[in-house]
Amino acid sequence: MRPFLLRGRPVLLAAALAATAGCANVEGLRNEGDLGTVHAPRSLWTNIRPEPPGPGQQPGTAAVVPGLPKVPDLSMRGVNALDVVRADITAATAGDGGTGRLVDPRAIQRLALCTQAVDGGPDCPVRPAVLADVTGNGREELITALDIDGRLSELRVYTVQDDGTIARILSRRGVLEGVEVAAEHLAVREPTSNPKKVSVSDYVWDPEAGIMNLSQLTLDECSSANGSAPCSAPGKG
């Protein structure tokens, strides 16, 4: 058909299109073929359910760290971060009986590498403390991590409560590709099976629960100097 005939005869045009649908050489129309059947998700192991966590076996709950003196000025600036981590890891190890629910069973052995120096000495696997207000109350929280095996780490966030006690408001075990803090958000970046993607877990302060809760889980491109390099390759451990 010529263009002027197409404009003047819309009925014939519709018929022609109906007749030629599926011909790849006519106006770019293609037959996609059988697109397949959409199936509903299939649930696996529906008769198996995990047991509920026992008392003290919930890593996502706030917990006062035992054995630490109260902080009279409610400021983390005068608190020894290593003392806090030691007390927390010791209590968590005793609490979970070595099952690994609250803390990696190797954490106590790793902490033994730390000396009595303020920074724990050159072999101490506890990362330098970072102070940042992630609760929005104007007071800084203490953010640190205990590196377990060169790849796996135990991330911890602590706050000073109104009564001066120190409480853990976030515990997270993972491969810390990166940790970012902004305003009242803490983002944890971890590698995925896709070498060009990382998962980003965004934690925000939940005043009702008194902890930092997971608010969003997304995928992001790996960061690099030129924007094209993949994430660091998975290691052993």
mmCIF file of N, CA, C and O in Angstrom, residues 13-107:
data_model
loop_
_atom_site.group_PDB
_atom_site.id
_atom_site.type_symbol
_atom_site.label_atom_id
_atom_site.label_comp_id
_atom_site.label_asym_id
_atom_site.label_seq_id
_atom_site.Cartn_x
_atom_site.Cartn_y
_atom_site.Cartn_z
ATOM 1 N N LEU A 13 -6.386 -0.758 6.649
ATOM 2 C CA LEU A 13 -5.100 -0.826 7.337
ATOM 3 C C LEU A 13 -5.165 -1.814 8.498
ATOM 4 O O LEU A 13 -4.282 -2.635 8.677
ATOM 5 N N ALA A 14 -6.243 -1.758 9.281
ATOM 6 C CA ALA A 14 -6.376 -2.672 10.406
ATOM 7 C C ALA A 14 -6.420 -4.106 9.934
ATOM 8 O O ALA A 14 -5.818 -5.000 10.538
ATOM 9 N N ALA A 15 -7.121 -4.341 8.837
ATOM 10 C CA ALA A 15 -7.200 -5.701 8.300
ATOM 11 C C ALA A 15 -5.843 -6.174 7.821
ATOM 12 O O ALA A 15 -5.471 -7.335 8.007
ATOM 13 N N ALA A 16 -5.103 -5.258 7.184
ATOM 14 C CA ALA A 16 -3.784 -5.641 6.675
ATOM 15 C C ALA A 16 -2.841 -5.980 7.816
ATOM 16 O O ALA A 16 -2.078 -6.947 7.742
ATOM 17 N N LEU A 17 -2.904 -5.177 8.890
ATOM 18 C CA LEU A 17 -2.049 -5.465 10.032
ATOM 19 C C LEU A 17 -2.406 -6.796 10.658
ATOM 20 O O LEU A 17 -1.528 -7.562 11.072
ATOM 21 N N ALA A 18 -3.673 -7.100 10.756
ATOM 22 C CA ALA A 18 -4.089 -8.371 11.330
ATOM 23 C C ALA A 18 -3.594 -9.530 10.497
ATOM 24 O O ALA A 18 -3.201 -10.573 11.007
ATOM 25 N N ALA A 19 -3.585 -9.358 9.179
ATOM 26 C CA ALA A 19 -3.166 -10.440 8.287
ATOM 27 C C ALA A 19 -1.671 -10.633 8.307
ATOM 28 O O ALA A 19 -1.170 -11.739 8.102
ATOM 29 N N THR A 20 -0.921 -9.539 8.534
ATOM 30 C CA THR A 20 0.537 -9.644 8.435
ATOM 31 C C THR A 20 1.214 -9.818 9.782
ATOM 32 O O THR A 20 2.414 -9.973 9.840
ATOM 33 N N ALA A 21 0.466 -9.747 10.921
ATOM 34 C CA ALA A 21 1.086 -9.943 12.227
ATOM 35 C C ALA A 21 1.737 -11.308 12.268
ATOM 36 O O ALA A 21 1.133 -12.310 11.953
ATOM 37 N N GLY A 22 2.986 -11.353 12.656
ATOM 38 C CA GLY A 22 3.720 -12.602 12.655
ATOM 39 C C GLY A 22 4.694 -12.693 11.509
ATOM 40 O O GLY A 22 5.530 -13.582 11.482
ATOM 41 N N CYS A 23 4.659 -11.774 10.557
ATOM 42 C CA CYS A 23 5.632 -11.755 9.462
ATOM 43 C C CYS A 23 6.757 -10.807 9.845
ATOM 44 O O CYS A 23 6.535 -9.624 10.026
ATOM 45 N N ALA A 24 7.955 -11.310 9.950
ATOM 46 C CA ALA A 24 9.073 -10.506 10.428
ATOM 47 C C ALA A 24 9.509 -9.454 9.442
ATOM 48 O O ALA A 24 10.177 -8.509 9.804
ATOM 49 N N ASN A 25 9.128 -9.592 8.155
ATOM 50 C CA ASN A 25 9.607 -8.651 7.156
ATOM 51 C C ASN A 25 8.591 -7.577 6.809
ATOM 52 O O ASN A 25 8.736 -6.896 5.829
ATOM 53 N N VAL A 26 7.527 -7.430 7.610
ATOM 54 C CA VAL A 26 6.517 -6.425 7.321
ATOM 55 C C VAL A 26 6.492 -5.406 8.447
ATOM 56 O O VAL A 26 6.073 -5.713 9.559
ATOM 57 N N GLU A 27 6.982 -4.212 8.159
ATOM 58 C CA GLU A 27 6.947 -3.097 9.096
ATOM 59 C C GLU A 27 7.520 -3.476 10.457
ATOM 60 O O GLU A 27 7.092 -2.976 11.486
ATOM 61 N N GLY A 28 8.472 -4.392 10.485
ATOM 62 C CA GLY A 28 9.135 -4.748 11.741
ATOM 63 C C GLY A 28 8.312 -5.611 12.677
ATOM 64 O O GLY A 28 8.716 -5.878 13.798
ATOM 65 N N LEU A 29 7.141 -6.062 12.263
ATOM 66 C CA LEU A 29 6.314 -6.897 13.125
ATOM 67 C C LEU A 29 6.938 -8.279 13.240
ATOM 68 O O LEU A 29 7.443 -8.830 12.267
ATOM 69 N N ARG A 30 6.886 -8.846 14.475
ATOM 70 C CA ARG A 30 7.464 -10.165 14.679
ATOM 71 C C ARG A 30 6.499 -11.037 15.481
ATOM 72 O O ARG A 30 5.740 -10.560 16.296
ATOM 73 N N ASN A 31 6.606 -12.329 15.255
ATOM 74 C CA ASN A 31 5.853 -13.290 16.046
ATOM 75 C C ASN A 31 6.772 -13.788 17.154
ATOM 76 O O ASN A 31 7.782 -14.433 16.902
ATOM 77 N N GLU A 32 6.438 -13.452 18.379
ATOM 78 C CA GLU A 32 7.286 -13.842 19.487
ATOM 79 C C GLU A 32 7.164 -15.324 19.823
ATOM 80 O O GLU A 32 7.908 -15.847 20.642
ATOM 81 N N GLY A 33 6.211 -15.979 19.216
ATOM 82 C CA GLY A 33 6.052 -17.392 19.481
ATOM 83 C C GLY A 33 5.373 -17.621 20.818
ATOM 84 O O GLY A 33 4.795 -16.731 21.425
ATOM 85 N N ASP A 34 5.493 -18.848 21.308
ATOM 86 C CA ASP A 34 4.883 -19.207 22.574
ATOM 87 C C ASP A 34 5.702 -18.621 23.717
ATOM 88 O O ASP A 34 6.873 -18.943 23.898
ATOM 89 N N LEU A 35 5.099 -17.725 24.474
ATOM 90 C CA LEU A 35 5.807 -17.084 25.566
ATOM 91 C C LEU A 35 5.848 -17.948 26.815
ATOM 92 O O LEU A 35 6.404 -17.545 27.834
ATOM 93 N N GLY A 36 5.272 -19.108 26.744
ATOM 94 C CA GLY A 36 5.304 -20.016 27.878
ATOM 95 C C GLY A 36 4.148 -19.773 28.831
ATOM 96 O O GLY A 36 3.398 -18.819 28.714
ATOM 97 N N THR A 37 4.045 -20.639 29.805
ATOM 98 C CA THR A 37 2.971 -20.557 30.781
ATOM 99 C C THR A 37 3.506 -20.019 32.092
ATOM 100 O O THR A 37 4.567 -20.431 32.561
ATOM 101 N N VAL A 38 2.793 -19.072 32.673
ATOM 102 C CA VAL A 38 3.195 -18.512 33.959
ATOM 103 C C VAL A 38 2.767 -19.453 35.067
ATOM 104 O O VAL A 38 1.597 -19.825 35.162
ATOM 105 N N HIS A 39 3.743 -19.856 35.905
ATOM 106 C CA HIS A 39 3.453 -20.775 36.987
ATOM 107 C C HIS A 39 3.519 -20.050 38.327
ATOM 108 O O HIS A 39 4.340 -19.171 38.530
ATOM 109 N N ALA A 40 2.651 -20.442 39.230
ATOM 110 C CA ALA A 40 2.681 -19.881 40.583
ATOM 111 C C ALA A 40 3.912 -20.399 41.315
ATOM 112 O O ALA A 40 4.422 -21.472 41.007
ATOM 113 N N PRO A 41 4.428 -19.622 42.295
ATOM 114 C CA PRO A 41 5.589 -20.099 43.058
ATOM 115 C C PRO A 41 5.288 -21.424 43.743
ATOM 116 O O PRO A 41 4.162 -21.672 44.195
ATOM 117 N N ARG A 42 6.295 -22.276 43.799
ATOM 118 C CA ARG A 42 6.157 -23.571 44.453
ATOM 119 C C ARG A 42 6.854 -23.530 45.798
ATOM 120 O O ARG A 42 8.049 -23.272 45.877
ATOM 121 N N SER A 43 6.114 -23.736 46.855
ATOM 122 C CA SER A 43 6.686 -23.709 48.204
ATOM 123 C C SER A 43 7.406 -25.015 48.494
ATOM 124 O O SER A 43 6.876 -26.102 48.230
ATOM 125 N N LEU A 44 8.609 -24.891 49.030
ATOM 126 C CA LEU A 44 9.409 -26.055 49.367
ATOM 127 C C LEU A 44 9.427 -26.278 50.877
ATOM 128 O O LEU A 44 9.439 -25.326 51.649
ATOM 129 N N TRP A 45 9.433 -27.533 51.271
ATOM 130 C CA TRP A 45 9.552 -27.932 52.681
ATOM 131 C C TRP A 45 8.521 -27.230 53.568
ATOM 132 O O TRP A 45 8.843 -26.672 54.612
ATOM 133 N N THR A 46 7.287 -27.273 53.139
ATOM 134 C CA THR A 46 6.229 -26.569 53.872
ATOM 135 C C THR A 46 5.972 -27.172 55.251
ATOM 136 O O THR A 46 5.363 -26.525 56.101
ATOM 137 N N ASN A 47 6.405 -28.408 55.470
ATOM 138 C CA ASN A 47 6.158 -29.060 56.756
ATOM 139 C C ASN A 47 7.299 -28.871 57.757
ATOM 140 O O ASN A 47 7.283 -29.432 58.842
ATOM 141 N N ILE A 48 8.302 -28.068 57.380
ATOM 142 C CA ILE A 48 9.449 -27.843 58.256
ATOM 143 C C ILE A 48 9.502 -26.370 58.630
ATOM 144 O O ILE A 48 9.508 -25.495 57.762
ATOM 145 N N ARG A 49 9.562 -26.092 59.915
ATOM 146 C CA ARG A 49 9.636 -24.719 60.410
ATOM 147 C C ARG A 49 10.770 -24.609 61.426
ATOM 148 O O ARG A 49 10.981 -25.522 62.222
ATOM 149 N N PRO A 50 11.505 -23.482 61.422
ATOM 150 C CA PRO A 50 12.561 -23.319 62.429
ATOM 151 C C PRO A 50 11.964 -23.107 63.812
ATOM 152 O O PRO A 50 10.863 -22.563 63.951
ATOM 153 N N GLU A 51 12.693 -23.541 64.805
ATOM 154 C CA GLU A 51 12.257 -23.309 66.179
ATOM 155 C C GLU A 51 12.387 -21.830 66.518
ATOM 156 O O GLU A 51 13.283 -21.156 66.018
ATOM 157 N N PRO A 52 11.521 -21.316 67.352
ATOM 158 C CA PRO A 52 11.651 -19.903 67.762
ATOM 159 C C PRO A 52 12.904 -19.722 68.596
ATOM 160 O O PRO A 52 13.337 -20.642 69.296
ATOM 161 N N PRO A 53 13.516 -18.537 68.525
ATOM 162 C CA PRO A 53 14.724 -18.308 69.328
ATOM 163 C C PRO A 53 14.406 -18.331 70.813
ATOM 164 O O PRO A 53 13.340 -17.891 71.245
ATOM 165 N N GLY A 54 15.343 -18.851 71.580
ATOM 166 C CA GLY A 54 15.172 -18.893 73.017
ATOM 167 C C GLY A 54 15.461 -17.547 73.639
ATOM 168 O O GLY A 54 15.849 -16.588 72.956
ATOM 169 N N PRO A 55 15.284 -17.428 74.949
ATOM 170 C CA PRO A 55 15.572 -16.159 75.643
ATOM 171 C C PRO A 55 17.018 -15.721 75.424
ATOM 172 O O PRO A 55 17.945 -16.501 75.574
ATOM 173 N N GLY A 56 17.192 -14.474 75.032
ATOM 174 C CA GLY A 56 18.536 -13.953 74.818
ATOM 175 C C GLY A 56 19.174 -14.415 73.523
ATOM 176 O O GLY A 56 20.353 -14.158 73.292
ATOM 177 N N GLN A 57 18.398 -15.070 72.660
ATOM 178 C CA GLN A 57 18.972 -15.621 71.435
ATOM 179 C C GLN A 57 18.593 -14.808 70.197
ATOM 180 O O GLN A 57 18.588 -15.320 69.090
ATOM 181 N N GLN A 58 18.228 -13.557 70.400
ATOM 182 C CA GLN A 58 17.778 -12.729 69.294
ATOM 183 C C GLN A 58 18.783 -11.602 69.042
ATOM 184 O O GLN A 58 18.800 -10.604 69.757
ATOM 185 N N PRO A 59 19.627 -11.747 68.009
ATOM 186 C CA PRO A 59 20.644 -10.733 67.735
ATOM 187 C C PRO A 59 20.069 -9.363 67.407
ATOM 188 O O PRO A 59 20.738 -8.365 67.525
ATOM 189 N N GLY A 60 18.802 -9.302 66.989
ATOM 190 C CA GLY A 60 18.218 -8.027 66.577
ATOM 191 C C GLY A 60 17.600 -7.235 67.707
ATOM 192 O O GLY A 60 16.874 -6.280 67.453
ATOM 193 N N THR A 61 17.818 -7.628 68.937
ATOM 194 C CA THR A 61 17.240 -6.900 70.052
ATOM 195 C C THR A 61 18.304 -6.119 70.802
ATOM 196 O O THR A 61 19.464 -6.504 70.843
ATOM 197 N N ALA A 62 17.880 -5.019 71.419
ATOM 198 C CA ALA A 62 18.821 -4.227 72.209
ATOM 199 C C ALA A 62 19.183 -4.988 73.474
ATOM 200 O O ALA A 62 18.362 -5.707 74.037
ATOM 201 N N ALA A 63 20.419 -4.846 73.913
ATOM 202 C CA ALA A 63 20.854 -5.556 75.105
ATOM 203 C C ALA A 63 21.867 -4.700 75.845
ATOM 204 O O ALA A 63 22.854 -4.244 75.262
ATOM 205 N N VAL A 64 21.620 -4.475 77.123
ATOM 206 C CA VAL A 64 22.589 -3.769 77.950
ATOM 207 C C VAL A 64 23.828 -4.646 78.088
ATOM 208 O O VAL A 64 23.728 -5.839 78.376
ATOM 209 N N VAL A 65 24.987 -4.079 77.838
ATOM 210 C CA VAL A 65 26.232 -4.841 77.938
ATOM 211 C C VAL A 65 26.591 -4.968 79.413
ATOM 212 O O VAL A 65 26.805 -3.962 80.089
ATOM 213 N N PRO A 66 26.654 -6.197 79.927
ATOM 214 C CA PRO A 66 26.930 -6.369 81.358
ATOM 215 C C PRO A 66 28.398 -6.125 81.696
ATOM 216 O O PRO A 66 29.280 -6.244 80.848
ATOM 217 N N GLY A 67 28.627 -5.756 82.960
ATOM 218 C CA GLY A 67 29.988 -5.623 83.445
ATOM 219 C C GLY A 67 30.666 -4.301 83.147
ATOM 220 O O GLY A 67 31.862 -4.145 83.394
ATOM 221 N N LEU A 68 29.916 -3.356 82.603
ATOM 222 C CA LEU A 68 30.507 -2.052 82.277
ATOM 223 C C LEU A 68 29.989 -0.987 83.231
ATOM 224 O O LEU A 68 28.810 -0.995 83.612
ATOM 225 N N PRO A 69 30.832 -0.043 83.632
ATOM 226 C CA PRO A 69 30.358 1.044 84.494
ATOM 227 C C PRO A 69 29.426 1.974 83.719
ATOM 228 O O PRO A 69 29.509 2.079 82.490
ATOM 229 N N LYS A 70 28.569 2.633 84.443
ATOM 230 C CA LYS A 70 27.673 3.584 83.802
ATOM 231 C C LYS A 70 28.457 4.814 83.363
ATOM 232 O O LYS A 70 29.494 5.151 83.929
ATOM 233 N N VAL A 71 27.936 5.467 82.325
ATOM 234 C CA VAL A 71 28.586 6.648 81.767
ATOM 235 C C VAL A 71 27.871 7.875 82.324
ATOM 236 O O VAL A 71 26.744 8.185 81.912
ATOM 237 N N PRO A 72 28.471 8.600 83.248
ATOM 238 C CA PRO A 72 27.754 9.704 83.917
ATOM 239 C C PRO A 72 27.395 10.861 83.004
ATOM 240 O O PRO A 72 26.348 11.486 83.169
ATOM 241 N N ASP A 73 28.256 11.150 82.022
ATOM 242 C CA ASP A 73 27.961 12.295 81.150
ATOM 243 C C ASP A 73 27.225 11.886 79.882
ATOM 244 O O ASP A 73 27.013 12.712 78.986
ATOM 245 N N LEU A 74 26.865 10.598 79.782
ATOM 246 C CA LEU A 74 26.097 10.055 78.643
ATOM 247 C C LEU A 74 26.813 10.243 77.307
ATOM 248 O O LEU A 74 26.174 10.308 76.251
ATOM 249 N N SER A 75 28.143 10.309 77.347
ATOM 250 C CA SER A 75 28.916 10.510 76.125
ATOM 251 C C SER A 75 29.837 9.317 75.886
ATOM 252 O O SER A 75 30.528 8.850 76.802
ATOM 253 N N MET A 76 29.867 8.838 74.658
ATOM 254 C CA MET A 76 30.737 7.733 74.287
ATOM 255 C C MET A 76 32.194 8.158 74.119
ATOM 256 O O MET A 76 33.080 7.321 73.997
ATOM 257 N N ARG A 77 32.457 9.436 74.139
ATOM 258 C CA ARG A 77 33.814 9.927 73.852
ATOM 259 C C ARG A 77 34.831 9.486 74.906
ATOM 260 O O ARG A 77 36.004 9.332 74.606
ATOM 261 N N GLY A 78 34.390 9.285 76.120
ATOM 262 C CA GLY A 78 35.325 8.867 77.152
ATOM 263 C C GLY A 78 35.317 7.373 77.403
ATOM 264 O O GLY A 78 35.952 6.889 78.344
ATOM 265 N N VAL A 79 34.610 6.617 76.562
ATOM 266 C CA VAL A 79 34.461 5.170 76.752
ATOM 267 C C VAL A 79 35.529 4.430 75.957
ATOM 268 O O VAL A 79 35.797 4.763 74.794
ATOM 269 N N ASN A 80 36.132 3.422 76.566
ATOM 270 C CA ASN A 80 37.112 2.582 75.875
ATOM 271 C C ASN A 80 36.360 1.567 75.018
ATOM 272 O O ASN A 80 35.678 0.674 75.536
ATOM 273 N N ALA A 81 36.471 1.703 73.695
ATOM 274 C CA ALA A 81 35.728 0.847 72.779
ATOM 275 C C ALA A 81 36.089 -0.622 72.948
ATOM 276 O O ALA A 81 35.227 -1.509 72.854
ATOM 277 N N LEU A 82 37.355 -0.891 73.186
ATOM 278 C CA LEU A 82 37.799 -2.276 73.327
ATOM 279 C C LEU A 82 37.181 -2.929 74.560
ATOM 280 O O LEU A 82 36.798 -4.102 74.527
ATOM 281 N N ASP A 83 37.044 -2.173 75.654
ATOM 282 C CA ASP A 83 36.397 -2.705 76.858
ATOM 283 C C ASP A 83 34.937 -3.072 76.567
ATOM 284 O O ASP A 83 34.428 -4.087 77.056
ATOM 285 N N VAL A 84 34.269 -2.231 75.776
ATOM 286 C CA VAL A 84 32.869 -2.490 75.429
ATOM 287 C C VAL A 84 32.755 -3.768 74.597
ATOM 288 O O VAL A 84 31.904 -4.633 74.862
ATOM 289 N N VAL A 85 33.611 -3.892 73.594
ATOM 290 C CA VAL A 85 33.562 -5.080 72.732
ATOM 291 C C VAL A 85 33.887 -6.342 73.534
ATOM 292 O O VAL A 85 33.231 -7.381 73.374
ATOM 293 N N ARG A 86 34.901 -6.261 74.388
ATOM 294 C CA ARG A 86 35.265 -7.422 75.211
ATOM 295 C C ARG A 86 34.075 -7.887 76.063
ATOM 296 O O ARG A 86 33.748 -9.076 76.124
ATOM 297 N N ALA A 87 33.455 -6.933 76.755
ATOM 298 C CA ALA A 87 32.331 -7.277 77.626
ATOM 299 C C ALA A 87 31.162 -7.847 76.825
ATOM 300 O O ALA A 87 30.512 -8.820 77.247
ATOM 301 N N ASP A 88 30.891 -7.259 75.672
ATOM 302 C CA ASP A 88 29.771 -7.706 74.845
ATOM 303 C C ASP A 88 30.025 -9.105 74.279
ATOM 304 O O ASP A 88 29.157 -9.990 74.349
ATOM 305 N N ILE A 89 31.201 -9.319 73.710
ATOM 306 C CA ILE A 89 31.507 -10.614 73.104
ATOM 307 C C ILE A 89 31.544 -11.715 74.159
ATOM 308 O O ILE A 89 31.059 -12.833 73.936
ATOM 309 N N THR A 90 32.097 -11.410 75.323
ATOM 310 C CA THR A 90 32.149 -12.392 76.406
ATOM 311 C C THR A 90 30.747 -12.793 76.847
ATOM 312 O O THR A 90 30.435 -13.979 77.023
ATOM 313 N N ALA A 91 29.865 -11.795 77.010
ATOM 314 C CA ALA A 91 28.492 -12.084 77.429
ATOM 315 C C ALA A 91 27.723 -12.842 76.341
ATOM 316 O O ALA A 91 26.953 -13.763 76.643
ATOM 317 N N ALA A 92 27.927 -12.453 75.075
ATOM 318 C CA ALA A 92 27.221 -13.118 73.976
ATOM 319 C C ALA A 92 27.669 -14.567 73.827
ATOM 320 O O ALA A 92 26.850 -15.459 73.576
ATOM 321 N N THR A 93 28.962 -14.811 74.001
ATOM 322 C CA THR A 93 29.478 -16.179 73.901
ATOM 323 C C THR A 93 28.893 -17.059 74.997
ATOM 324 O O THR A 93 28.501 -18.208 74.756
ATOM 325 N N ALA A 94 28.824 -16.508 76.204
ATOM 326 C CA ALA A 94 28.224 -17.263 77.311
ATOM 327 C C ALA A 94 26.726 -17.454 77.090
ATOM 328 O O ALA A 94 26.170 -18.504 77.433
ATOM 329 N N GLY A 95 26.091 -16.458 76.514
ATOM 330 C CA GLY A 95 24.646 -16.525 76.312
ATOM 331 C C GLY A 95 24.202 -17.532 75.291
ATOM 332 O O GLY A 95 23.140 -18.145 75.426
ATOM 333 N N ASP A 96 24.995 -17.717 74.224
ATOM 334 C CA ASP A 96 24.553 -18.655 73.183
ATOM 335 C C ASP A 96 25.205 -20.035 73.313
ATOM 336 O O ASP A 96 24.964 -20.925 72.503
ATOM 337 N N GLY A 97 26.051 -20.196 74.329
ATOM 338 C CA GLY A 97 26.634 -21.506 74.570
ATOM 339 C C GLY A 97 27.501 -22.028 73.448
ATOM 340 O O GLY A 97 27.633 -23.245 73.272
ATOM 341 N N GLY A 98 28.091 -21.111 72.667
ATOM 342 C CA GLY A 98 28.960 -21.543 71.579
ATOM 343 C C GLY A 98 28.238 -21.986 70.326
ATOM 344 O O GLY A 98 28.846 -22.533 69.407
ATOM 345 N N THR A 99 26.927 -21.731 70.257
ATOM 346 C CA THR A 99 26.160 -22.144 69.076
ATOM 347 C C THR A 99 26.373 -21.207 67.894
ATOM 348 O O THR A 99 26.063 -21.558 66.769
ATOM 349 N N GLY A 100 26.850 -19.985 68.164
ATOM 350 C CA GLY A 100 27.065 -19.033 67.085
ATOM 351 C C GLY A 100 25.862 -18.188 66.766
ATOM 352 O O GLY A 100 25.891 -17.406 65.811
ATOM 353 N N ARG A 101 24.792 -18.299 67.527
ATOM 354 C CA ARG A 101 23.602 -17.504 67.229
ATOM 355 C C ARG A 101 23.833 -16.024 67.492
ATOM 356 O O ARG A 101 23.325 -15.164 66.775
ATOM 357 N N LEU A 102 24.548 -15.716 68.555
ATOM 358 C CA LEU A 102 24.761 -14.322 68.933
ATOM 359 C C LEU A 102 26.104 -13.782 68.492
ATOM 360 O O LEU A 102 26.242 -12.588 68.251
ATOM 361 N N VAL A 103 27.086 -14.655 68.379
ATOM 362 C CA VAL A 103 28.425 -14.217 68.000
ATOM 363 C C VAL A 103 29.184 -15.421 67.461
ATOM 364 O O VAL A 103 28.931 -16.565 67.861
ATOM 365 N N ASP A 104 30.104 -15.172 66.550
ATOM 366 C CA ASP A 104 30.917 -16.255 65.998
ATOM 367 C C ASP A 104 31.700 -16.945 67.122
ATOM 368 O O ASP A 104 32.295 -16.266 67.965
ATOM 369 N N PRO A 105 31.717 -18.270 67.164
ATOM 370 C CA PRO A 105 32.421 -18.980 68.235
ATOM 371 C C PRO A 105 33.915 -18.662 68.303
ATOM 372 O O PRO A 105 34.544 -18.857 69.346
ATOM 373 N N ARG A 106 34.494 -18.171 67.212
ATOM 374 C CA ARG A 106 35.922 -17.855 67.206
ATOM 375 C C ARG A 106 36.238 -16.464 67.746
ATOM 376 O O ARG A 106 37.405 -16.084 67.876
ATOM 377 N N ALA A 107 35.204 -15.711 68.079
ATOM 378 C CA ALA A 107 35.408 -14.312 68.473
ATOM 379 C C ALA A 107 36.256 -14.172 69.726
ATOM 380 O O ALA A 107 37.108 -13.283 69.822
#
